[in-house]
């Protein structure tokens, strides 16, 4: 198969000069598949794509992919096992895909504006209020496609007259990720007014690995009873291998080797128990502290807790390492029942400042009034730090104190129905089929986090949660 494709589109929401230019992508794609004796499978795919975002000589990218498969259950030696395992297929795939959906259109072109601000002489010294010509973005003539090398080892099994298993181990390495070279000092002149506009380049690298599997079971027990079940499981983790960020002074603050968008903050040690505890502890750089305030760990040991003591904590929000689901159905005579569960695990988030700042807009949550630190309880069973008249910035820094486990299990759907039997339908001479049912959506959620919907991963709980529904209905076929 050989296919030529060209796509032109104009986004009416883009109002600036660059965005008003129609977008175009074009390229060739091809596929060749070979199957020998229904046992050996080979496939080749390729894409030769062009993007307007890159300069001449960099526009085109070649992205091949290869796959081989072996149906072991079709081999003569497998015949003794066929009564137990009807299908055993092993497959290996590897290939490269490209991405040009970067945050800088026409990345190779330098952009000039006539709205430049004051001239700058030296660091932090700006003079004059007149406007002038200024560079808003430094083009990179070497800008090119982001690439991802993906590999997969999979197996498909059908066994025991009703069970199907799919399992895949996958690995992805992304290279040439478009990232800003923030490590370049401003002394080199990459500024616009007082703002840094360091150039971008294909400098980032990251990897992702994991396991994806599913299990299905279907069994017609007899004429009256049928059972069906399906479960899915996904585990994956990623980490940054290289980026354009400034190398931090302390290794524990480096993003290299950390998951993408991981939580970042201080390590909380509990509450200050007394004024003596405050006096004997490192100074915390967010105002005066008192008993009942959150106490943080001085990671670098300099006698002061500040931004240099922040590090990576917990698991990334919104991207659980484990996602799974389970659903099934049972049909007995005219009655049918089905259900679906979903779950997420190894994810965390911080419900902080706007969520529980006690003086924000004059608000005070009842849960804070009931569960805050007091001198009488000295922190025992206290969920929140002490209350105060003014804002306590110390207590609302990103930290393990506010870090919450976002794992949950949810009953997404449950349904029970009843279908009228065919004898009654024939007698009615009206319906060819009639079924009544009751459906419940999002009826139950099991999670350690109780303040609001854990699936929202919100830091303040002001978003609408997933709604619960109970529906009554019928299906009629005439």
mmCIF file of C-alpha atoms in Angstrom, residues 51-55 100 102-111 137-144 199-201:
data_model
loop_
_atom_site.group_PDB
_atom_site.id
_atom_site.type_symbol
_atom_site.label_atom_id
_atom_site.label_comp_id
_atom_site.label_asym_id
_atom_site.label_seq_id
_atom_site.Cartn_x
_atom_site.Cartn_y
_atom_site.Cartn_z
ATOM 1 C CA UNK A 51 6.495 19.957 8.148
ATOM 2 C CA UNK A 52 6.400 23.714 7.631
ATOM 3 C CA UNK A 53 7.915 24.281 11.082
ATOM 4 C CA UNK A 54 11.442 23.536 9.905
ATOM 5 C CA UNK A 55 13.896 25.063 7.444
ATOM 6 C CA UNK A 100 6.334 18.448 14.832
ATOM 7 C CA UNK A 102 5.990 21.959 19.072
ATOM 8 C CA UNK A 103 5.170 25.233 20.814
ATOM 9 C CA UNK A 104 6.992 27.377 18.231
ATOM 10 C CA UNK A 105 5.584 27.532 14.714
ATOM 11 C CA UNK A 106 8.211 28.217 12.040
ATOM 12 C CA UNK A 107 10.818 27.408 14.666
ATOM 13 C CA UNK A 108 13.710 28.283 12.369
ATOM 14 C CA UNK A 109 12.637 31.932 11.945
ATOM 15 C CA UNK A 110 13.630 34.739 14.305
ATOM 16 C CA UNK A 111 10.705 37.000 15.204
ATOM 17 C CA UNK A 137 11.967 34.809 19.618
ATOM 18 C CA UNK A 138 15.342 33.530 18.427
ATOM 19 C CA UNK A 139 14.942 31.118 15.531
ATOM 20 C CA UNK A 140 16.961 27.916 15.353
ATOM 21 C CA UNK A 141 17.940 26.944 11.780
ATOM 22 C CA UNK A 142 18.807 23.447 13.023
ATOM 23 C CA UNK A 143 15.319 22.802 14.418
ATOM 24 C CA UNK A 144 14.121 19.348 13.441
ATOM 25 C CA UNK A 199 16.543 29.896 22.323
ATOM 26 C CA UNK A 200 14.995 26.471 21.881
ATOM 27 C CA UNK A 201 16.652 23.360 20.521
#
